Amino acid sequence: MTTTSTNTPIVTGYPSTMGDDVQLNTTTLIRHAARTHPEREIVYRLPDGGWDRYTYGAAYERVTRGANALRGLGVEPGDRVGVLDWNSRRHYELYWAIPGLAAVMVQLNLRLGPEDLSFVIDDSGTSVICVDETLLPVAEAVAPLLPGVRAWVVMTDKPLSEIETSLPNVHHYENLVAAASPHIVWPEIEERSAYGACYTTGTTGRPKGVYYSHRAIYLHSYAIATNIGMVLDDCTMLITPMFHGQAWGLPQAATLMANKIVLPGRYMAEDTKPLTDAIIAEGVTVTNGAPAIFLPMLHYIETLDEKPDLSRLRMMSGATEPPLTMMRGFHDLTGAEIVHAYGATETTPLVTMNRYKPSVRERLSEDELFQLKRKQGLPVTGVDIRLIDGIGNDVPFDGVTQGEICMRGPWITTTYHNMAEDDRAGRFHDGYWRSGDVGTIDADGYLKVTDRVKDVIKSGGEWISSIDMENLLLAHPAIAEAAVVGLSHPKWQERPFVLIVPRPGQAITLEQVRSHLASAFANWQLPDAIEIVSEIPRTSVGKFDKKRIRAAYAGAYGGEQANA
Amino acid sequence: MTTTSTNTPIVTGYPSTMGDDVQLNTTTLIRHAARTHPEREIVYRLPDGGWDRYTYGAAYERVTRGANALRGLGVEPGDRVGVLDWNSRRHYELYWAIPGLAAVMVQLNLRLGPEDLSFVIDDSGTSVICVDETLLPVAEAVAPLLPGVRAWVVMTDKPLSEIETSLPNVHHYENLVAAASPHIVWPEIEERSAYGACYTTGTTGRPKGVYYSHRAIYLHSYAIATNIGMVLDDCTMLITPMFHGQAWGLPQAATLMANKIVLPGRYMAEDTKPLTDAIIAEGVTVTNGAPAIFLPMLHYIETLDEKPDLSRLRMMSGATEPPLTMMRGFHDLTGAEIVHAYGATETTPLVTMNRYKPSVRERLSEDELFQLKRKQGLPVTGVDIRLIDGIGNDVPFDGVTQGEICMRGPWITTTYHNMAEDDRAGRFHDGYWRSGDVGTIDADGYLKVTDRVKDVIKSGGEWISSIDMENLLLAHPAIAEAAVVGLSHPKWQERPFVLIVPRPGQAITLEQVRSHLASAFANWQLPDAIEIVSEIPRTSVGKFDKKRIRAAYAGAYGGEQANA
Ligand SMILES: Nc1ncnc2c1ncn2[C@@H]1O[C@H](COP(=O)(O)OP(=O)(O)OP(=O)(O)O)[C@@H](O)[C@H]1O
Ligand SMILES: Nc1ncnc2c1ncn2[C@@H]1O[C@H](COP(=O)(O)OP(=O)(O)OP(=O)(O)O)[C@@H](O)[C@H]1O
Ligand SMILES: [Mg+2]
Ligand SMILES: [Mg+2]
């Protein structure tokens, strides 16, 4: 009853009389916002840390000029145009200008090393790249590797003469925009054409290219808006990087709903104060980010004498399970709600969002409701989810049985760019994308991600969730950070191994770790060894890099290096 | 900048990797609601006036059984299946069961006369009709005219043996459902296939067939949900008839958002008390209807000692401009908000909805805001609107210049069923559907419908809005109802003519009418004659039947019968 299969043939019924040929194009969203809400503000942070603002009307004029400028550089439908930028207003403009031409906006993760970054640019066949002035060093490091890139467009408030760079064929975004016509007749784009591309982070392997269609982005925008419950007078701040997974589709959803938008520009996890101050000052009601960003914001709020009233604020939190104390902290101090969501590069990304159903709100205590928030949430309409076991059978939705999370829907990938046929093995199942995540779905319909297929520890034929173990370790007063991996073991296949960063001035032993974990784990599940470290290796987006951890400690239990 | 034209060719860009082949099917909406929110309630009114309730889970099981039962009757993809019913739970089930099979749900307006009704059934090629027991007389009146209908399914709680009917080939819905399997593999339906059909009311001519695609309905559901601002814990009552324009798409939007749903069953404008009581008792937060229904509800609320708190309630009001006093009345007595919306059978129907933009809320006084609510509202994302003059030129959006309202979008019709090529003349313009309505769009983007092209009074080369005149007449203390039409005049082309129903015990003269209207109309615009009547002719859905009025008084000004 709950799933569809791609084995079902497509059946054609009776013809309709409707405008079915009108293509779902992202241009429609910005055109609408600019035409009906031209006065609505977009606020953006300047390189010097100050703030400025313009309107949808003004932004749209720069979008049309920008598109004409790119045309002037020879950009044609189907061309790939890269963007290397923070969450800036120019980035926002390119979100519409590039796809509006039926070209592909290639999202360039500015935290990737030169090897991965040049792979992405090369694999995508990107020929023009727009780069923010502050990221010129990143661009310069890869430029020599990229003969295919025929133009670089530097984005800066300075005149071109003040820009020193080794990049070849340099153009100046502001000069181009100023010289271009504001009049454009947008092409109507076949909706399955790529709107943009994003490459997976590479946590578990080589980055893989995901190319989002206009259709997928358009439908996903509505999914985001309806699931967050966006309304016309919301104000959305984009904290998630716009260079990865289109900032979770929030820019498009906010534009669809003609929200006021706040663009924080260049920021680091340390820039907690300006982000938080802007949320308060601009009246932000919707934002998104990872716990790694939200947690320092909470710590900053704790230092404020007068706590802000953020009771309209919904903070969409993804990438990893949000800590309970953080969710409670925001709620208790400010009234803000953490909205836990789950997805991946391959899923545009919205797959589940944790909203309380009326029935659970009636049934559960406040404590239980916060516990429920730790789950990744309810599948959104349009996405079909299945959980499959190791041999491809569906497992029941009973809240206990784990299975690999597989999904299918208009904004879920069904292939990868340039993927060889034999590389497809293990990535798709009956038309569903296999996420590589393991989870359960409970009787209320809530999905819980328990681990990654590659990270779950396979010990003596049973599965141990590395994530559950990490979360429990974090509750120990002496532990600041903890990562758990399975290391190859000659007898048990794998055994858990723990990296720990102690809190300043604290120490912890293997025995203390084992007795702490014994409250929730069976004896055979407890780790046999721990390692005290000052830092845990992380990927470009701040996730634990378990590939590197496993490689570094491969032989610790005397086994072979496994599933790196 | 604001419009698109169908002269633009469709451009294909770079291929995407997404699930673009996943079809937008309405089945997805009910499947999702049943799977993720099986416990959520659907409340329905019984024939005896009592109320009962079941859940999405139970409803979905009956949907699957109903679909299997229809298959058992030989219903194939593409077949047309008619429904003649009130806003009942069985009607709700058929909303999913029929389209789910890739068959077409033909909406049968139970208020049509036998001639129009049999035209609709015949024109659509409907072969099976599901009819509520209470509407058997309506069915029996047309059955002899319809050799093409090969099966009738009677919907009743009584056993078949207790049903007396002259209909041939009668089946019993409940027996079929009970006997059918609850297991189904839904076909994946090519999204441009017709989901359902509705024929226009025939206010201005013969009913014309509009066939909605699955794609149109799916996208429209999101448009409704995002524009009303629906959330998971909303409770939606369907007051607008489900047999016309799919109750404005609210059933699908409410299901998309897994709202609690309230189905009032059979009701008349007089059934104000049970409807209003249910709104209060069930905690309804979203509903829809025409002012003709909402106004008596307000009068009923005025009689209540304790006024209900309906501050979460949004009442989507269409069909005609809602009276200011009614909007204020609901607001002042209950906190409920009238949300003015506009559309037509041909537009699924959502085209505009009146929501306050943050900028107008800041700028306007409370009085001005209520005045603004009289306008039909802001175009919704996805629908392009143009205003054209008599020779097809676009007129400016200045809030003053009137033009015929034309639109284009994924849920706007681009043709009619069985329409001969030369019948298309005057109905479409550059790929846009011509609504036959005249209106303005102001600088804030709000559309105001000033009249119908056929009703606007063309006098001496100028246009007089019959609607504006009617609204001003209603403000006169002696006038209960007033209809204004243009009658053919040998010298002036047309001149305004007024039908008036006075308030009980009141009288009014032509001179009083003219001097009352003189506050807003120029001398040459004032009517030359009035007629005092006890009732104004109305169409099947309660609109003034101006065709009949013009025909009845055609010669009054000595001209020929015009544009009837
Ligand atoms: N709310 C969440 N809770 C737990 N894990 C999450 C959550 N949201 C996302 N994730 C994890 O992040 C993954 C998606 O991340 P992303 O697509 O950016 O790259 P990656 O999967 O880390 O990289 P790669 O696929 O290249 O190995 C999900 O598959 C899941 O493992
Ligand atoms: N909010 C509104 N304010 C004013 N008029 C409205 C509003 N909503 C709808 N209408 C009118 O109702 C019309 C749509 O009604 P519908 O499609 O049910 O049939 P009809 O146009 O009356 O019939 P026909 O097209 O067969 O003559 C619109 O074209 C418009 O004239
Ligand atoms: Mg991944
Ligand atoms: Mg009409």
Short mmCIF file of C-alpha atoms in Angstrom, two decimals, chain A residues 1-6 8-24 28-29 31-40 60 77-80 101-102 104 123-124 184-195 209-216 218-219 222-223 225-233 255-257 345-348 355-361 378-385 397 408-418 443-445, chain B residues 1-6 8-24 28-29 31-40 60 77-80 101-102 104 123-124 184-195 209-216 218-219 222-223 225-233 255-257 345-348 355-361 378-385 397 408-418 443-445:
data_model
loop_
_atom_site.label_atom_id
_atom_site.label_comp_id
_atom_site.label_asym_id
_atom_site.label_seq_id
_atom_site.Cartn_x
_atom_site.Cartn_y
_atom_site.Cartn_z
CA MET A 1 0.00 0.00 0.00
CA THR A 2 2.75 2.47 0.74
CA THR A 3 5.09 2.13 -2.18
CA THR A 4 5.20 2.43 -5.90
CA SER A 5 7.47 0.51 -8.16
CA THR A 6 8.94 1.47 -11.47
CA THR A 8 4.35 -0.37 -13.19
CA PRO A 9 3.97 0.85 -16.76
CA ILE A 10 2.76 4.40 -17.35
CA VAL A 11 -0.89 4.41 -18.37
CA THR A 12 -2.38 7.15 -20.54
CA GLY A 13 -5.97 8.15 -19.91
CA TYR A 14 -8.26 10.66 -21.59
CA PRO A 15 -6.81 13.93 -22.94
CA SER A 16 -7.07 17.03 -20.75
CA THR A 17 -7.86 20.54 -21.94
CA MET A 18 -5.33 22.22 -19.63
CA GLY A 19 -2.10 24.13 -20.18
CA ASP A 20 -0.05 20.99 -19.68
CA ASP A 21 2.60 22.35 -22.03
CA VAL A 22 3.41 25.24 -19.71
CA GLN A 23 6.83 24.21 -18.43
CA LEU A 24 7.79 24.29 -14.78
CA THR A 28 8.57 31.69 -12.94
CA LEU A 29 9.33 32.01 -9.22
CA ARG A 31 9.42 36.66 -12.11
CA HIS A 32 6.40 36.35 -9.89
CA ALA A 33 8.15 37.72 -6.82
CA ALA A 34 9.51 40.68 -8.79
CA ARG A 35 6.21 41.49 -10.45
CA THR A 36 3.89 41.10 -7.49
CA HIS A 37 6.23 41.96 -4.63
CA PRO A 38 8.81 44.33 -6.16
CA GLU A 39 9.04 46.31 -2.90
CA ARG A 40 9.92 43.29 -0.74
CA TYR A 60 15.30 41.04 -10.69
CA PRO A 77 21.36 26.73 -23.39
CA GLY A 78 22.92 23.59 -21.95
CA ASP A 79 26.22 25.28 -21.04
CA ARG A 80 27.57 24.76 -17.54
CA LEU A 101 19.09 30.90 -19.82
CA ALA A 102 18.64 27.11 -19.77
CA VAL A 104 23.36 24.83 -15.71
CA ASP A 123 33.51 16.38 -14.96
CA SER A 124 30.73 18.92 -15.45
CA ILE A 184 14.99 39.92 -21.65
CA VAL A 185 12.61 37.42 -23.18
CA TRP A 186 13.26 34.33 -21.11
CA PRO A 187 13.23 31.09 -23.05
CA GLU A 188 10.55 28.65 -21.99
CA ILE A 189 12.75 25.76 -20.88
CA GLU A 190 11.84 22.13 -21.29
CA GLU A 191 11.29 21.32 -17.63
CA ARG A 192 13.47 18.23 -17.52
CA SER A 193 16.48 20.31 -18.48
CA ALA A 194 19.08 20.73 -15.79
CA TYR A 195 18.67 23.82 -13.64
CA GLY A 209 27.33 14.66 -10.06
CA VAL A 210 23.65 15.29 -9.38
CA TYR A 211 21.89 17.43 -11.99
CA TYR A 212 18.61 18.94 -10.82
CA SER A 213 15.90 19.60 -13.37
CA HIS A 214 13.82 22.78 -13.38
CA ARG A 215 10.86 20.54 -12.70
CA ALA A 216 12.50 19.02 -9.62
CA TYR A 218 10.03 23.87 -8.84
CA LEU A 219 8.19 21.03 -7.13
CA TYR A 222 6.50 23.88 -2.88
CA ALA A 223 7.44 20.91 -0.74
CA ALA A 225 7.20 25.88 1.65
CA THR A 226 4.26 23.67 2.63
CA ASN A 227 6.27 21.59 5.06
CA ILE A 228 7.84 24.51 6.89
CA GLY A 229 4.49 26.28 6.67
CA MET A 230 5.87 29.40 5.00
CA VAL A 231 3.61 32.42 4.60
CA LEU A 232 3.88 35.73 2.80
CA ASP A 233 5.23 37.67 5.76
CA THR A 255 11.27 33.44 -3.36
CA LEU A 256 8.17 31.42 -4.23
CA MET A 257 6.60 32.74 -1.04
CA THR A 345 22.58 15.96 -2.32
CA GLU A 346 20.77 13.37 -4.41
CA THR A 347 17.36 14.37 -3.02
CA THR A 348 17.38 18.16 -3.67
CA ARG A 355 6.63 18.24 12.36
CA TYR A 356 4.33 17.15 15.13
CA LYS A 357 1.23 15.41 13.96
CA PRO A 358 -1.84 16.49 15.92
CA SER A 359 -2.17 12.94 17.24
CA VAL A 360 1.33 12.81 18.74
CA ARG A 361 0.95 16.27 20.19
CA LEU A 378 7.77 12.42 8.37
CA PRO A 379 8.26 11.73 4.67
CA VAL A 380 6.99 14.63 2.61
CA THR A 381 4.24 14.16 0.05
CA GLY A 382 5.65 13.12 -3.30
CA VAL A 383 8.54 11.08 -1.94
CA ASP A 384 8.08 7.34 -1.52
CA ILE A 385 10.35 5.69 1.02
CA PHE A 397 7.76 0.06 9.47
CA ARG A 408 11.75 7.71 -5.28
CA GLY A 409 10.08 10.94 -6.33
CA PRO A 410 10.18 13.86 -8.74
CA TRP A 411 13.16 15.40 -6.95
CA ILE A 412 15.09 12.22 -6.18
CA THR A 413 17.98 11.30 -8.45
CA THR A 414 17.65 8.24 -10.68
CA THR A 415 21.18 8.28 -12.03
CA TYR A 416 24.47 10.17 -11.71
CA HIS A 417 26.23 12.32 -14.24
CA ASN A 418 28.71 10.41 -16.39
CA ALA A 443 4.10 3.38 13.63
CA ASP A 444 3.49 7.15 13.58
CA GLY A 445 5.41 7.39 10.30
CA MET B 1 8.73 41.83 -17.98
CA THR B 2 5.58 40.37 -16.51
CA THR B 3 4.25 38.10 -19.18
CA THR B 4 5.17 35.10 -21.20
CA SER B 5 3.96 34.36 -24.66
CA THR B 6 3.40 31.06 -26.35
CA THR B 8 8.50 31.62 -27.38
CA PRO B 9 9.76 28.20 -28.50
CA ILE B 10 10.56 25.60 -25.85
CA VAL B 11 14.32 25.33 -25.36
CA THR B 12 15.97 22.14 -24.18
CA GLY B 13 19.04 22.44 -22.00
CA TYR B 14 21.35 19.86 -20.44
CA PRO B 15 19.93 16.53 -19.23
CA SER B 16 19.12 16.19 -15.54
CA THR B 17 19.71 13.11 -13.39
CA MET B 18 16.41 13.40 -11.51
CA GLY B 19 13.27 11.31 -11.36
CA ASP B 20 11.60 13.44 -13.99
CA ASP B 21 9.60 10.44 -15.17
CA VAL B 22 7.76 10.19 -11.87
CA GLN B 23 4.29 11.35 -12.88
CA LEU B 24 2.30 13.89 -10.91
CA THR B 28 0.01 10.35 -4.51
CA LEU B 29 -1.84 12.81 -2.27
CA ARG B 31 -1.72 7.61 -0.54
CA HIS B 32 0.54 9.90 1.42
CA ALA B 33 -2.21 11.05 3.77
CA ALA B 34 -3.32 7.48 4.42
CA ARG B 35 0.18 6.16 4.97
CA THR B 36 1.57 8.95 7.15
CA HIS B 37 -1.62 10.22 8.81
CA PRO B 38 -3.92 7.16 8.92
CA GLU B 39 -5.37 8.29 12.26
CA ARG B 40 -6.42 11.74 11.05
CA TYR B 60 -8.29 5.03 1.85
CA PRO B 77 -8.33 3.99 -18.20
CA GLY B 78 -9.79 6.91 -20.14
CA ASP B 79 -13.43 6.02 -19.32
CA ARG B 80 -15.66 8.78 -18.00
CA LEU B 101 -7.81 4.26 -12.28
CA ALA B 102 -6.88 6.83 -14.96
CA VAL B 104 -12.22 10.70 -15.63
CA ASP B 123 -20.90 15.34 -24.47
CA SER B 124 -18.47 13.70 -22.04
CA ILE B 184 -4.61 -2.39 -5.43
CA VAL B 185 -1.58 -1.59 -7.53
CA TRP B 186 -2.38 1.88 -8.79
CA PRO B 187 -1.35 2.55 -12.35
CA GLU B 188 1.21 5.30 -12.75
CA ILE B 189 -0.80 7.69 -14.91
CA GLU B 190 0.68 9.87 -17.60
CA GLU B 191 0.24 13.21 -15.85
CA ARG B 192 -1.44 15.00 -18.75
CA SER B 193 -4.29 12.52 -18.66
CA ALA B 194 -7.61 13.90 -17.48
CA TYR B 195 -8.26 13.55 -13.78
CA GLY B 209 -16.25 20.98 -21.04
CA VAL B 210 -13.06 21.58 -19.08
CA TYR B 211 -10.92 18.49 -18.52
CA TYR B 212 -8.36 18.84 -15.73
CA SER B 213 -5.14 16.87 -15.95
CA HIS B 214 -3.61 15.09 -12.98
CA ARG B 215 -0.70 17.46 -13.38
CA ALA B 216 -2.95 20.52 -13.17
CA TYR B 218 -1.50 18.28 -8.36
CA LEU B 219 0.13 21.67 -8.91
CA TYR B 222 0.10 23.20 -3.76
CA ALA B 223 -1.02 26.62 -4.98
CA ALA B 225 -2.18 25.20 0.24
CA THR B 226 0.62 27.75 0.03
CA ASN B 227 -1.70 30.66 -0.66
CA ILE B 228 -4.13 29.92 2.16
CA GLY B 229 -1.13 29.07 4.32
CA MET B 230 -2.38 25.61 5.26
CA VAL B 231 -0.53 23.65 7.94
CA LEU B 232 -0.71 20.13 9.27
CA ASP B 233 -3.12 20.89 12.08
CA THR B 255 -5.58 15.98 1.72
CA LEU B 256 -2.13 17.08 0.59
CA MET B 257 -1.75 18.82 3.94
CA THR B 345 -14.20 26.55 -14.04
CA GLU B 346 -11.52 26.93 -16.70
CA THR B 347 -8.85 27.79 -14.12
CA THR B 348 -9.20 24.84 -11.68
CA ARG B 355 -3.72 38.27 1.06
CA TYR B 356 -2.21 41.37 2.57
CA LYS B 357 1.33 42.06 1.48
CA PRO B 358 3.50 43.22 4.37
CA SER B 359 3.89 46.57 2.58
CA VAL B 360 0.17 47.30 2.36
CA ARG B 361 -0.37 46.18 5.93
CA LEU B 378 -2.85 38.91 -5.99
CA PRO B 379 -2.12 36.52 -8.85
CA VAL B 380 -0.71 33.27 -7.54
CA THR B 381 2.70 32.03 -8.61
CA GLY B 382 2.49 30.02 -11.80
CA VAL B 383 -0.37 31.96 -13.37
CA ASP B 384 0.46 34.78 -15.78
CA ILE B 385 -2.22 37.43 -16.15
CA PHE B 397 -1.49 47.76 -14.59
CA ARG B 408 -1.96 31.20 -18.80
CA GLY B 409 -0.51 28.55 -16.55
CA PRO B 410 -0.30 24.85 -15.83
CA TRP B 411 -3.86 24.77 -14.47
CA ILE B 412 -5.48 27.15 -16.96
CA THR B 413 -7.42 25.65 -19.85
CA THR B 414 -6.04 26.02 -23.37
CA THR B 415 -8.99 24.49 -25.18
CA TYR B 416 -12.46 23.05 -24.53
CA HIS B 417 -13.68 19.53 -24.97
CA ASN B 418 -15.13 18.80 -28.39
CA ALA B 443 0.31 49.22 -8.55
CA ASP B 444 0.40 46.82 -5.60
CA GLY B 445 -0.49 43.95 -7.92
#
